[in-house]
Short mmCIF file of C-alpha atoms in Angstrom, two decimals:
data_model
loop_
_atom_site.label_atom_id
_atom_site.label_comp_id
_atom_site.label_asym_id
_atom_site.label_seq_id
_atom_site.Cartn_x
_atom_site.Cartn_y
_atom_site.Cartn_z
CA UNK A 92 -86.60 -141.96 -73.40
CA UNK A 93 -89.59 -144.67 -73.71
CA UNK A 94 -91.99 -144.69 -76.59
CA UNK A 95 -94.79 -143.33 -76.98
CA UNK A 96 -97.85 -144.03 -79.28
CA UNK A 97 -100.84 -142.85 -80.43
CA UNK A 98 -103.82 -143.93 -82.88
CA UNK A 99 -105.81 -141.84 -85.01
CA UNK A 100 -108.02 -142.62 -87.94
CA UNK A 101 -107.90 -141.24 -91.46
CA UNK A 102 -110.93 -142.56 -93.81
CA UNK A 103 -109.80 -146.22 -94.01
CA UNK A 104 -106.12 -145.93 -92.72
CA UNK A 105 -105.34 -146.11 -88.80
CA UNK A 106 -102.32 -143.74 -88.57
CA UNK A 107 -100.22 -145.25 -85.51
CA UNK A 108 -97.61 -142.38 -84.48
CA UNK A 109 -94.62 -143.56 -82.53
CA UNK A 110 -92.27 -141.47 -81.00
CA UNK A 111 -89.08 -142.17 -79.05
CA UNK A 112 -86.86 -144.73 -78.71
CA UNK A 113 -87.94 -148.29 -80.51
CA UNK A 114 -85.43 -150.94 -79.42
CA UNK A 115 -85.27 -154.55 -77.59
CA UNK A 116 -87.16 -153.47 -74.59
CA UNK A 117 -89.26 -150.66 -76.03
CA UNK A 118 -90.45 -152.90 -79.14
CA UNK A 119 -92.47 -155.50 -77.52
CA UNK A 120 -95.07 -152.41 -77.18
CA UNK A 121 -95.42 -151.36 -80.26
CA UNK A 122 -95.80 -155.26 -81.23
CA UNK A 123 -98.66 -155.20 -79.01
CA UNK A 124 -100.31 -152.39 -80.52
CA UNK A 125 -99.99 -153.29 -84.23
CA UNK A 126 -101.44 -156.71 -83.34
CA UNK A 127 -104.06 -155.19 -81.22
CA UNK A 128 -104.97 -153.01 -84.19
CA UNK A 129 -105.39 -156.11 -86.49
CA UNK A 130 -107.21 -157.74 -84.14
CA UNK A 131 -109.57 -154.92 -83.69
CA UNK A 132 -110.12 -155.19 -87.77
CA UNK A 133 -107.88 -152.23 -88.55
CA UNK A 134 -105.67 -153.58 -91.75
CA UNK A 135 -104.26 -150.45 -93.55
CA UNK A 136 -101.68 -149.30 -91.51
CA UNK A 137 -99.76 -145.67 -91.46
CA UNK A 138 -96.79 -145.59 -89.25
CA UNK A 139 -95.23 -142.58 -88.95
CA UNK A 140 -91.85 -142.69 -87.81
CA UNK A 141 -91.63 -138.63 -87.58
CA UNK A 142 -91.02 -138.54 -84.27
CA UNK A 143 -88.79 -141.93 -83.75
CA UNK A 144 -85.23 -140.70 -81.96
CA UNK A 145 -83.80 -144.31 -82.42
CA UNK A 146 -84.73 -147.71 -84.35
CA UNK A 147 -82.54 -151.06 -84.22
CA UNK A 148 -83.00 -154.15 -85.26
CA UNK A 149 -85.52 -155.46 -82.75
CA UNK A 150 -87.85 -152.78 -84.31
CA UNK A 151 -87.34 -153.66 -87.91
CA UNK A 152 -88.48 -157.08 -86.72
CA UNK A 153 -91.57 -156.17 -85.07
CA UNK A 154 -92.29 -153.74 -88.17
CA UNK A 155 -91.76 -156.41 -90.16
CA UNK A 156 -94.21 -158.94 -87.85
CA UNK A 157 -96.64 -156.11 -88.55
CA UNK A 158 -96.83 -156.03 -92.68
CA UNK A 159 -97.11 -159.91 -91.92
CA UNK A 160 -100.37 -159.67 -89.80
CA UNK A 161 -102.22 -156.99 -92.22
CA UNK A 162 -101.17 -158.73 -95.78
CA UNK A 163 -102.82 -161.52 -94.20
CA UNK A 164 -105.90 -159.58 -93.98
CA UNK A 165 -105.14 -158.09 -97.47
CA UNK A 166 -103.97 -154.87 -95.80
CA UNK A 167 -100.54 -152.58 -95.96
CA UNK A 168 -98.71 -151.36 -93.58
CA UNK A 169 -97.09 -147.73 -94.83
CA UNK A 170 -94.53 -145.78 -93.05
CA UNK A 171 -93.72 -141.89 -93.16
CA UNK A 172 -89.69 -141.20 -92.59
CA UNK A 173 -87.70 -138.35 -93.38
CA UNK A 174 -84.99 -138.99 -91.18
CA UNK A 175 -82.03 -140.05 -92.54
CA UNK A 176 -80.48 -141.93 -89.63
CA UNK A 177 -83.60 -143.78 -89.69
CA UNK A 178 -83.88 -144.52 -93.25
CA UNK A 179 -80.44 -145.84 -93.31
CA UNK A 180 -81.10 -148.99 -91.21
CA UNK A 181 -83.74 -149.55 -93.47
CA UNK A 182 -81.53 -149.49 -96.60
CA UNK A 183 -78.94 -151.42 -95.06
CA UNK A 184 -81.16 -154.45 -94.51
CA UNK A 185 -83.20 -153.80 -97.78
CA UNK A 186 -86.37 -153.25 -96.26
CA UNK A 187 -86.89 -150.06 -98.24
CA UNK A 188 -87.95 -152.70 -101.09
CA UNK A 189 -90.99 -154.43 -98.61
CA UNK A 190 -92.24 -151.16 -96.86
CA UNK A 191 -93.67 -148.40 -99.22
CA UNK A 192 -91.83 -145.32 -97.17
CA UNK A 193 -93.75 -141.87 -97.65
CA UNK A 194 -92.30 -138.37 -97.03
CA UNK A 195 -95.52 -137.21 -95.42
CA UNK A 196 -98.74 -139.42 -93.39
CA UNK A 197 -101.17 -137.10 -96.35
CA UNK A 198 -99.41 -138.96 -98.92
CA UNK A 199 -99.28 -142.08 -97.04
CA UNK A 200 -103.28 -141.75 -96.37
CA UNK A 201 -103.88 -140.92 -100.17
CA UNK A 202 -101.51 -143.89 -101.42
CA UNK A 203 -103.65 -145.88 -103.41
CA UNK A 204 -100.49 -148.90 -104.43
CA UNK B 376 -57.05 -151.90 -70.17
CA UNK B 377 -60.18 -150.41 -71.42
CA UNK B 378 -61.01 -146.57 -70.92
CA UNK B 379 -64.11 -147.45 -69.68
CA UNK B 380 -65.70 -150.96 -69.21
CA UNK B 381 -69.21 -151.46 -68.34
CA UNK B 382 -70.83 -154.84 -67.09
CA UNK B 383 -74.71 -155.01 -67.13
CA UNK B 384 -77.27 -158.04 -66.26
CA UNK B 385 -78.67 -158.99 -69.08
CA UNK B 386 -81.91 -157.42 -69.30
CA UNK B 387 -83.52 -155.48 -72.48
CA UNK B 388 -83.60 -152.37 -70.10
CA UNK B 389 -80.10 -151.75 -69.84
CA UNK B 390 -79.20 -152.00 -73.50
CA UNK B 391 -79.97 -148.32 -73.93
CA UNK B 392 -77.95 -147.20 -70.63
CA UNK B 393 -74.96 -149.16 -72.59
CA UNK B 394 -75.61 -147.07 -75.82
CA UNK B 395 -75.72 -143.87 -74.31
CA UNK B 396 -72.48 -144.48 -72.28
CA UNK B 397 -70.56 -145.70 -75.70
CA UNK B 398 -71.74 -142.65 -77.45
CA UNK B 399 -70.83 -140.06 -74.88
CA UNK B 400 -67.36 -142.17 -74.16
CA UNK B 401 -66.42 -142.05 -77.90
CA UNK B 402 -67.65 -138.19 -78.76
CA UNK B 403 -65.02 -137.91 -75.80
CA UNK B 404 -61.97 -139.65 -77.67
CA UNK B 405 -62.33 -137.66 -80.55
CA UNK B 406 -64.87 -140.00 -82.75
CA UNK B 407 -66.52 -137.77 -85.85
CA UNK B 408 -69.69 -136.22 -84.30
CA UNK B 409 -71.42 -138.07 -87.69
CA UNK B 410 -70.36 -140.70 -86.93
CA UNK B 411 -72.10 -141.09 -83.53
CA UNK B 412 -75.21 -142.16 -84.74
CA UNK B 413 -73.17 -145.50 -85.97
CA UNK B 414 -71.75 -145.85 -83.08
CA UNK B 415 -74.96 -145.83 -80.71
CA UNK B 416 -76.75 -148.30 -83.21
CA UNK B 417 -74.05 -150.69 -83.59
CA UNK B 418 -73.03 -151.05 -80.28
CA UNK B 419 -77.02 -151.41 -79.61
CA UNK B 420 -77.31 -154.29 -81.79
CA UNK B 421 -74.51 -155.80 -80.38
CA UNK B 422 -75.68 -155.37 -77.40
CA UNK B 423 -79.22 -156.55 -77.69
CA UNK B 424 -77.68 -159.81 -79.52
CA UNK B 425 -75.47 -160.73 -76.07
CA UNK B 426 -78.50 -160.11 -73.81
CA UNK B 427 -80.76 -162.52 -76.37
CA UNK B 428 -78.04 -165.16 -76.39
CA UNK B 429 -77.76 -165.26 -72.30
CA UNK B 430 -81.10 -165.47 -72.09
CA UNK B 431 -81.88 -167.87 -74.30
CA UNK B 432 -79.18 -170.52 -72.80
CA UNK B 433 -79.89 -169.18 -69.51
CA UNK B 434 -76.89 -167.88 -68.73
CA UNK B 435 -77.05 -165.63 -65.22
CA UNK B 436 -73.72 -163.56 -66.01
CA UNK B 437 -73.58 -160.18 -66.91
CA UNK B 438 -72.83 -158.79 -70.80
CA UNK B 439 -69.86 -156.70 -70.96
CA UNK B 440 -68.61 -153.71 -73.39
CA UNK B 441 -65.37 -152.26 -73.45
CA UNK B 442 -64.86 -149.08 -74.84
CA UNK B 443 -61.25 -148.48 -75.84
CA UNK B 444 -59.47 -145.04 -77.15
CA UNK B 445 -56.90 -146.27 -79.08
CA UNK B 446 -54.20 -144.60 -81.09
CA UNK B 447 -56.25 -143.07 -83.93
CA UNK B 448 -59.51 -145.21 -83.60
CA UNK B 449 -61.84 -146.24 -80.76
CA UNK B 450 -62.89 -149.41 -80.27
CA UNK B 451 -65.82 -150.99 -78.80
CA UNK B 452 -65.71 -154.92 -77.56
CA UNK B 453 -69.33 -156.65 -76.63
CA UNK B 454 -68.87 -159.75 -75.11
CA UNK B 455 -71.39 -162.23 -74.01
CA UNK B 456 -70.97 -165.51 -71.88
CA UNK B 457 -72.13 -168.15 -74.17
CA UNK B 458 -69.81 -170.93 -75.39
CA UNK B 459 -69.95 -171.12 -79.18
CA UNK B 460 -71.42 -174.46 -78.82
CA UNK B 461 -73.79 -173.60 -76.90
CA UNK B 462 -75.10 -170.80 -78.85
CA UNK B 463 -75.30 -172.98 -81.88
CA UNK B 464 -77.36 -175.77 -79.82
CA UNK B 465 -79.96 -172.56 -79.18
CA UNK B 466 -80.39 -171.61 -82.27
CA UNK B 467 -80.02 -175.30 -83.57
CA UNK B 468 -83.10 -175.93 -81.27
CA UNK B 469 -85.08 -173.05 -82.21
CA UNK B 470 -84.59 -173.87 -85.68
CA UNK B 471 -86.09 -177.35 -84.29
CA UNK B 472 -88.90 -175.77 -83.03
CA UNK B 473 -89.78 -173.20 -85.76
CA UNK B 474 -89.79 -176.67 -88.26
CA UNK B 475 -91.85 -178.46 -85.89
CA UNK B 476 -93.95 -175.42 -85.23
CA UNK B 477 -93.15 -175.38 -82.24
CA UNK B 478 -93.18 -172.09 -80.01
CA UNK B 479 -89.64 -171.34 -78.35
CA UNK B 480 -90.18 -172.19 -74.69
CA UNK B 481 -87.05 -169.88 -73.53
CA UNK B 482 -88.87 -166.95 -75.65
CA UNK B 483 -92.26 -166.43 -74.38
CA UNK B 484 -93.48 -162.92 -76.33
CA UNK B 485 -91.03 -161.03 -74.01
CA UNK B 486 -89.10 -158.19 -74.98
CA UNK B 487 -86.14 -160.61 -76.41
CA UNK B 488 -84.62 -160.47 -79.21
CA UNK B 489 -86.16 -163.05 -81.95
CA UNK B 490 -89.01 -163.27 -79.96
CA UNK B 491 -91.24 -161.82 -82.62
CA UNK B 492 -91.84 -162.56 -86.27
CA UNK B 493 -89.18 -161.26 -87.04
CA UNK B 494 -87.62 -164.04 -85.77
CA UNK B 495 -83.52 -164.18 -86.31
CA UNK B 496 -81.48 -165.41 -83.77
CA UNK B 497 -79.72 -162.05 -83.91
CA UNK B 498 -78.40 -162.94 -87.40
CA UNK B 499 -80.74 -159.46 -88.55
CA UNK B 500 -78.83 -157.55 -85.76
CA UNK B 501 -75.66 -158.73 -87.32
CA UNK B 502 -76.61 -157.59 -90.63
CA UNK B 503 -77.07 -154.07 -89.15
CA UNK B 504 -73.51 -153.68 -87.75
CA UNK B 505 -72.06 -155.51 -91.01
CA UNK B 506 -73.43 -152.77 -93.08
CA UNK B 507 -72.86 -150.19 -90.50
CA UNK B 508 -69.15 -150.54 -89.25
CA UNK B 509 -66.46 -151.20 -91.85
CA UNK B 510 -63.97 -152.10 -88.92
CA UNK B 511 -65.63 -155.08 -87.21
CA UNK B 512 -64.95 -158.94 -85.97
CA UNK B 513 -67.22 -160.84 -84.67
CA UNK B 514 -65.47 -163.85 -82.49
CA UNK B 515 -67.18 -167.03 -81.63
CA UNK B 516 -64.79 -168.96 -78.73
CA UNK B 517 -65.26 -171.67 -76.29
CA UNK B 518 -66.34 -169.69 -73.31
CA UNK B 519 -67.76 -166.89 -74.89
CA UNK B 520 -68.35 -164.71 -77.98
CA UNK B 521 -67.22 -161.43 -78.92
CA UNK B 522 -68.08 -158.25 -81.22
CA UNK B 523 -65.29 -155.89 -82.12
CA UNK B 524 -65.82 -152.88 -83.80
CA UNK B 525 -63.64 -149.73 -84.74
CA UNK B 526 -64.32 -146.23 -85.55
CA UNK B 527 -61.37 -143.83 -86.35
CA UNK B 528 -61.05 -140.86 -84.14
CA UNK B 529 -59.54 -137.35 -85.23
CA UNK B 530 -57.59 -137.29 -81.55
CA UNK B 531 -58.41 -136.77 -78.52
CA UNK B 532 -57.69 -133.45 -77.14
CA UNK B 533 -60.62 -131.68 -78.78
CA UNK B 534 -63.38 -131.69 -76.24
CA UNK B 535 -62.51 -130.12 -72.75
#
């Protein structure tokens, strides 16, 4: 399965939704679009992860590359998981303590810290 | 000998072709369907770190995983191509070039491994399967470097 992704905006939030599989070949576009976004002046990122079959490492990275580019702006970069497979990796390499992770993208809009 | 042993060039691409064959191969010898999920990401990481290390030293051989039912567990073997001394003068050099400020010329904003700001060398992917697979050796050796890993099967017999 390939990714897919999709923009939409929500007040001052652009909520990027991926779905699919994000790994080493797969990742490179959804680098592209989170810098594209930034470079467009979007800064206040939701990514929701809802629909994401499979995330590796390669993904974390480019997640990751992503908070860089908007805190450099000032901005966040939220994402919306429930998924327990997918929340794992993200507990495993501590990155639940750098990305605020929401249970839903209304909360993430609303999120204010 | 291996139950099944898959050899792929390495290309991004065919990383998830070598997940997808070590999931169905170990739901087949009797691996815990929950533990599956492990099993696909692990041998993904691994998998993803062999293709970035022959392409970053340029190495034209393929990456190759050996899936093994054993007696009790299953084990999965990723091994790449790359002397151990060459894979330390690669990341030695990009280490060089990230101090300098230098962009990595071998890792032009493709779809490798490290090639993003996330930049690790792999070591990130490494982290993954340490935290992931309790069974697992990772083998650094003059022609080449391995990943072992294990998973403990409840006996094959199960499935049809």
């Amino acid at each position: 399965m390939d990714l897919s992704l999709s923009t939409r905006t929500v007040g001052d939030r652009t909520v990027v939704e991926v779905g699919g599989e994000i790994d080493v070949y797969t990742a490179p576009k959804l680098r592209e679009q989170l810098v594209e976004l930034v470079n467009d002046g979007s800064y206040h990122l939701v990514v929701d992860m809802e629909g994401v079959d499979f995330l590796d490492s390669t993904g974390l990275g480019v997640l990751v590359g992503g908070l860089k580019r908007v805190r450099a702006h000032e901005g966040s970069l939220r994402l919306v998981c429930n998924q327990e497979r997918i929340l794992k990796i993200f507990r495993i390499t501590g990155l639940t303590k750098v990305f605020p992770i929401h249970t839903s993208v209304d909360e993430a809009v609303s999120a204010t810290d | 000998m291996a139950t099944v042993e898959l050899r792929f060039s390495a290309q991004p691409e065919h990383v998830r072709t070598a997940r997808l064959v070590a999931a169905a191969v170990a739901r087949r010898s009797g691996v815990d369907e929950a533990l599956l999920d492990e099993v696909r990401l692990a041998v993904g990481e691994a998998c993803t770190r062999a293709v970035g290390l022959h392409r970053l030293n340029g190495v034209d051989l393929p990456v190759r995983v050996l899936l093994t039912e054993e007696e009790k567990k299953f084990s999965i073997e990723v091994g790449d191509e790359v002397p151990d001394e060459a894979s330390g003068t690669a990341a030695a050099r990009a280490e060089a070039d990230d101090a300098a400020g230098r962009p990595h010329p071998s890792t032009p904003g493709s779809g490798e491994p490290g090639a993003d700001d996330g930049d690790d060398d792999g070591q990130m992917g490494l982290a993954v399967i340490s935290g992931l697979v309790d069974d697992v050796e990772v083998i650094a050796g003059p022609t080449g470097g391995s990943i072992r890993m294990s998973w403990p099967t409840t006996g094959p017999g199960d499935l049809p």
